[in-house]
Amino acid sequence: MWGGRFGGGPSVIMQQINASIPVDKRLWREDIAGSKAHACMLAAQGILSAEDAAAIIDGLDRISEEFDTQGVPERMDLEDIHMTVEHRLSELIGPAAGRLHTARSRNDQVATDFKLWTKRMAARMADAIAELQTVLVARAEEHAGTIMPGFTHLQVAQPVTLGHHLLAYVEMLARDHARFRQVTTLAGECPLGAAALAGTGFAIDRESTARTLGFDKPTANSLDSVSDRDFALDFLSAASLCSLHLSRLAEELILWASPPFGFARLSDDWSTGSSIMPQKRNPDAAELVRGHSGRIVGLFTGLMITMKGLPLAYSKDMQDDKAPTFEAADLLELSLAALAGTVESVTFNPERMRALAESGYATATDLADWLVREAGIPFREAHHITGRAVKAAEEHECDLAGLSLEQLQAIDERIDARVYDVLSVEASVASRTSYGGTAPVRVREQVARWKERLG
Ligand code: ARG
């Protein structure tokens, strides 16, 4: 299609390095939609005859059907999806096919196709995120009052509720959801009609093609139009951050399902056995989600580096934009679905969680707070007294509530029997009623808010 000034064909290796059809064939729907919009606009502007336009549209519809049922043929000599479609069109309708490429170039064509694909996939990721959120909210509702140890530094810190812990991920995912919506918003301008890099002398109507393809408006600078891949980087950036959140959730599930923790048991569907150690239930799905996050971040970094030194406008390096974006989308979609399945089917062990919350002196802060509130002791001093109480409990091998009043008063005589009201893990979580706190009443409010929001 570009052979006019060339004497011989490309060498086999040139063809191999140049062809992108094995990757960009995934853009066939967008490519055909873009071509149809372009052909209609050319006809409306009187640049293309009504008969040629009708033949082109009809041919494109037939190609669409063919690709849908038989897949996209991969001919390396046709390089990419744009030439594959155009070649098939010429086979179907003859020379009129050659008029479709008037007033456009593959440079604005690929930018348009890829942007359309990215917008569609960003919406799909947002939906998949909402599905995982829905699963998390349902499990949080079930466990709004389930007590577990909360950790800092992975040391038992204060008791929290499992529902509260799960809702923390719902909040993270809400930000991811917003980021993917933002990807779509920022990709609102249509590059079609920027042509190779400078615009075109034909009297095209870019407003109309932009509207037909679901964009808000056309891009305002032809050079920027064909050299911009921010939308793919925005997508990869949102995917990276989302995958990082998924990786953290996966890591917690892996920890919780490990027998020394014993907080959770993954269902058979989401774990695998070991070929030599029959006792094992490996959390492979969660581990792969954690692993995929590394790959997704790598794909983001890769495209950033591909783009960083490129002059305006289009350079062929940019052909390498699709593989990482497609791969990241696939990995993220799979990760979201795998975690939704894992979380939906995991069995939690509230007795074990509670036992660990009780054994870790998790209510030490409650004791210190009680000393401040009821005995008027400055917090720093209360902290010190509480430290001595923890030491005494360690020596007597009991939790704080297991110390007798005499033992507590031996540490500080201002302590009285009312202190036992705050030393239990239930009392501790129930008292954390500040907005955003872990108290079951607050968790139930947040669950209600999320259920309404997620519909
Ligand atoms: N296959 C190319 C890509 O994906 C399409 C644009 C090619 N443009 C060109 N002038 N060679 O980037």
GROMACS .gro file of N, CA, C and O in nm, residues 355-405:
model
  204
  355ALA      N    1  -0.948  -1.458   6.945
  355ALA     CA    2  -0.848  -1.509   7.039
  355ALA      C    3  -0.718  -1.432   7.022
  355ALA      O    4  -0.653  -1.394   7.121
  356LEU      N    5  -0.682  -1.404   6.898
  356LEU     CA    6  -0.556  -1.333   6.875
  356LEU      C    7  -0.567  -1.187   6.918
  356LEU      O    8  -0.471  -1.129   6.968
  357ALA      N    9  -0.686  -1.128   6.900
  357ALA     CA   10  -0.705  -0.990   6.943
  357ALA      C   11  -0.692  -0.983   7.095
  357ALA      O   12  -0.635  -0.888   7.151
  358GLU      N   13  -0.743  -1.085   7.163
  358GLU     CA   14  -0.738  -1.085   7.310
  358GLU      C   15  -0.599  -1.113   7.363
  358GLU      O   16  -0.559  -1.059   7.465
  359SER      N   17  -0.526  -1.199   7.292
  359SER     CA   18  -0.396  -1.239   7.346
  359SER      C   19  -0.287  -1.135   7.319
  359SER      O   20  -0.180  -1.140   7.375
  360GLY      N   21  -0.317  -1.037   7.233
  360GLY     CA   22  -0.210  -0.945   7.195
  360GLY      C   23  -0.211  -0.814   7.273
  360GLY      O   24  -0.149  -0.718   7.231
  361TYR      N   25  -0.280  -0.809   7.388
  361TYR     CA   26  -0.291  -0.684   7.467
  361TYR      C   27  -0.344  -0.570   7.382
  361TYR      O   28  -0.301  -0.455   7.392
  362ALA      N   29  -0.438  -0.606   7.294
  362ALA     CA   30  -0.488  -0.508   7.198
  362ALA      C   31  -0.567  -0.396   7.266
  362ALA      O   32  -0.591  -0.292   7.206
  363THR      N   33  -0.608  -0.417   7.392
  363THR     CA   34  -0.687  -0.311   7.456
  363THR      C   35  -0.600  -0.221   7.546
  363THR      O   36  -0.653  -0.145   7.627
  364ALA      N   37  -0.469  -0.230   7.528
  364ALA     CA   38  -0.379  -0.147   7.609
  364ALA      C   39  -0.412   0.002   7.593
  364ALA      O   40  -0.414   0.078   7.691
  365THR      N   41  -0.441   0.044   7.470
  365THR     CA   42  -0.472   0.185   7.450
  365THR      C   43  -0.601   0.223   7.524
  365THR      O   44  -0.614   0.336   7.573
  366ASP      N   45  -0.696   0.127   7.531
  366ASP     CA   46  -0.822   0.155   7.601
  366ASP      C   47  -0.796   0.178   7.749
  366ASP      O   48  -0.859   0.264   7.813
  367LEU      N   49  -0.701   0.101   7.805
  367LEU     CA   50  -0.665   0.121   7.946
  367LEU      C   51  -0.605   0.260   7.966
  367LEU      O   52  -0.643   0.335   8.056
  368ALA      N   53  -0.512   0.295   7.876
  368ALA     CA   54  -0.449   0.428   7.887
  368ALA      C   55  -0.554   0.539   7.875
  368ALA      O   56  -0.554   0.635   7.954
  369ASP      N   57  -0.645   0.523   7.777
  369ASP     CA   58  -0.750   0.624   7.759
  369ASP      C   59  -0.840   0.633   7.884
  369ASP      O   60  -0.882   0.741   7.924
  370TRP      N   61  -0.867   0.518   7.946
  370TRP     CA   62  -0.951   0.517   8.067
  370TRP      C   63  -0.883   0.595   8.180
  370TRP      O   64  -0.946   0.674   8.251
  371LEU      N   65  -0.751   0.574   8.193
  371LEU     CA   66  -0.676   0.645   8.298
  371LEU      C   67  -0.682   0.796   8.276
  371LEU      O   68  -0.693   0.874   8.370
  372VAL      N   69  -0.679   0.836   8.149
  372VAL     CA   70  -0.688   0.979   8.116
  372VAL      C   71  -0.827   1.031   8.151
  372VAL      O   72  -0.843   1.133   8.218
  373ARG      N   73  -0.928   0.958   8.106
  373ARG     CA   74  -1.066   1.004   8.116
  373ARG      C   75  -1.119   0.998   8.259
  373ARG      O   76  -1.177   1.093   8.310
  374GLU      N   77  -1.096   0.884   8.326
  374GLU     CA   78  -1.160   0.862   8.455
  374GLU      C   79  -1.074   0.906   8.574
  374GLU      O   80  -1.126   0.938   8.679
  375ALA      N   81  -0.940   0.902   8.555
  375ALA     CA   82  -0.854   0.936   8.669
  375ALA      C   83  -0.779   1.067   8.647
  375ALA      O   84  -0.699   1.108   8.731
  376GLY      N   85  -0.804   1.131   8.532
  376GLY     CA   86  -0.742   1.261   8.506
  376GLY      C   87  -0.590   1.257   8.492
  376GLY      O   88  -0.520   1.357   8.512
  377ILE      N   89  -0.538   1.142   8.455
  377ILE     CA   90  -0.392   1.126   8.443
  377ILE      C   91  -0.347   1.172   8.304
  377ILE      O   92  -0.413   1.140   8.204
  378PRO      N   93  -0.237   1.248   8.294
  378PRO     CA   94  -0.189   1.289   8.161
  378PRO      C   95  -0.156   1.165   8.075
  378PRO      O   96  -0.111   1.064   8.128
  379PHE      N   97  -0.181   1.175   7.943
  379PHE     CA   98  -0.169   1.057   7.858
  379PHE      C   99  -0.031   0.991   7.866
  379PHE      O  100  -0.020   0.868   7.872
  380ARG      N  101   0.074   1.073   7.870
  380ARG     CA  102   0.209   1.014   7.873
  380ARG      C  103   0.228   0.926   7.996
  380ARG      O  104   0.287   0.818   7.988
  381GLU      N  105   0.177   0.972   8.108
  381GLU     CA  106   0.189   0.894   8.231
  381GLU      C  107   0.100   0.769   8.223
  381GLU      O  108   0.139   0.659   8.263
  382ALA      N  109  -0.019   0.789   8.167
  382ALA     CA  110  -0.112   0.676   8.151
  382ALA      C  111  -0.050   0.567   8.064
  382ALA      O  112  -0.065   0.448   8.089
  383HIS      N  113   0.021   0.611   7.961
  383HIS     CA  114   0.090   0.518   7.871
  383HIS      C  115   0.191   0.434   7.950
  383HIS      O  116   0.202   0.312   7.933
  384HIS      N  117   0.262   0.500   8.038
  384HIS     CA  118   0.364   0.433   8.119
  384HIS      C  119   0.300   0.331   8.214
  384HIS      O  120   0.346   0.216   8.224
  385ILE      N  121   0.193   0.372   8.280
  385ILE     CA  122   0.121   0.282   8.372
  385ILE      C  123   0.071   0.160   8.296
  385ILE      O  124   0.084   0.046   8.339
  386THR      N  125   0.017   0.187   8.177
  386THR     CA  126  -0.037   0.077   8.095
  386THR      C  127   0.076  -0.020   8.055
  386THR      O  128   0.058  -0.142   8.055
  387GLY      N  129   0.192   0.035   8.024
  387GLY     CA  130   0.307  -0.050   7.991
  387GLY      C  131   0.338  -0.145   8.105
  387GLY      O  132   0.369  -0.264   8.083
  388ARG      N  133   0.327  -0.096   8.226
  388ARG     CA  134   0.354  -0.182   8.342
  388ARG      C  135   0.245  -0.288   8.358
  388ARG      O  136   0.273  -0.403   8.395
  389ALA      N  137   0.123  -0.250   8.324
  389ALA     CA  138   0.014  -0.348   8.331
  389ALA      C  139   0.036  -0.459   8.227
  389ALA      O  140   0.014  -0.577   8.256
  390VAL      N  141   0.080  -0.422   8.107
  390VAL     CA  142   0.108  -0.522   8.002
  390VAL      C  143   0.218  -0.617   8.050
  390VAL      O  144   0.208  -0.740   8.035
  391LYS      N  145   0.320  -0.558   8.114
  391LYS     CA  146   0.431  -0.640   8.164
  391LYS      C  147   0.379  -0.739   8.269
  391LYS      O  148   0.413  -0.859   8.267
  392ALA      N  149   0.293  -0.690   8.358
  392ALA     CA  150   0.236  -0.778   8.462
  392ALA      C  151   0.154  -0.890   8.399
  392ALA      O  152   0.162  -1.007   8.440
  393ALA      N  153   0.075  -0.854   8.295
  393ALA     CA  154  -0.008  -0.956   8.228
  393ALA      C  155   0.081  -1.060   8.163
  393ALA      O  156   0.053  -1.181   8.167
  394GLU      N  157   0.192  -1.014   8.104
  394GLU     CA  158   0.287  -1.107   8.042
  394GLU      C  159   0.341  -1.204   8.147
  394GLU      O  160   0.345  -1.325   8.125
  395GLU      N  161   0.377  -1.149   8.262
  395GLU     CA  162   0.432  -1.233   8.370
  395GLU      C  163   0.329  -1.334   8.420
  395GLU      O  164   0.363  -1.448   8.450
  396HIS      N  165   0.204  -1.292   8.426
  396HIS     CA  166   0.099  -1.383   8.474
  396HIS      C  167   0.036  -1.464   8.362
  396HIS      O  168  -0.060  -1.536   8.384
  397GLU      N  169   0.092  -1.446   8.242
  397GLU     CA  170   0.042  -1.519   8.125
  397GLU      C  171  -0.110  -1.507   8.108
  397GLU      O  172  -0.181  -1.607   8.094
  398CYS      N  173  -0.159  -1.383   8.116
  398CYS     CA  174  -0.302  -1.361   8.093
  398CYS      C  175  -0.318  -1.235   8.010
  398CYS      O  176  -0.219  -1.168   7.980
  399ASP      N  177  -0.441  -1.206   7.966
  399ASP     CA  178  -0.459  -1.078   7.898
  399ASP      C  179  -0.488  -0.970   8.002
  399ASP      O  180  -0.496  -0.998   8.122
  400LEU      N  181  -0.505  -0.845   7.958
  400LEU     CA  182  -0.520  -0.735   8.054
  400LEU      C  183  -0.643  -0.753   8.142
  400LEU      O  184  -0.639  -0.728   8.263
  401ALA      N  185  -0.752  -0.802   8.080
  401ALA     CA  186  -0.875  -0.822   8.158
  401ALA      C  187  -0.859  -0.936   8.259
  401ALA      O  188  -0.940  -0.948   8.352
  402GLY      N  189  -0.755  -1.017   8.242
  402GLY     CA  190  -0.731  -1.130   8.333
  402GLY      C  191  -0.657  -1.090   8.461
  402GLY      O  192  -0.645  -1.169   8.555
  403LEU      N  193  -0.608  -0.965   8.466
  403LEU     CA  194  -0.541  -0.919   8.588
  403LEU      C  195  -0.647  -0.886   8.694
  403LEU      O  196  -0.751  -0.830   8.662
  404SER      N  197  -0.618  -0.923   8.818
  404SER     CA  198  -0.714  -0.893   8.925
  404SER      C  199  -0.706  -0.744   8.961
  404SER      O  200  -0.609  -0.676   8.925
  405LEU      N  201  -0.809  -0.695   9.030
  405LEU     CA  202  -0.809  -0.554   9.068
  405LEU      C  203  -0.689  -0.523   9.158
  405LEU      O  204  -0.626  -0.418   9.147
   0.00000   0.00000   0.00000
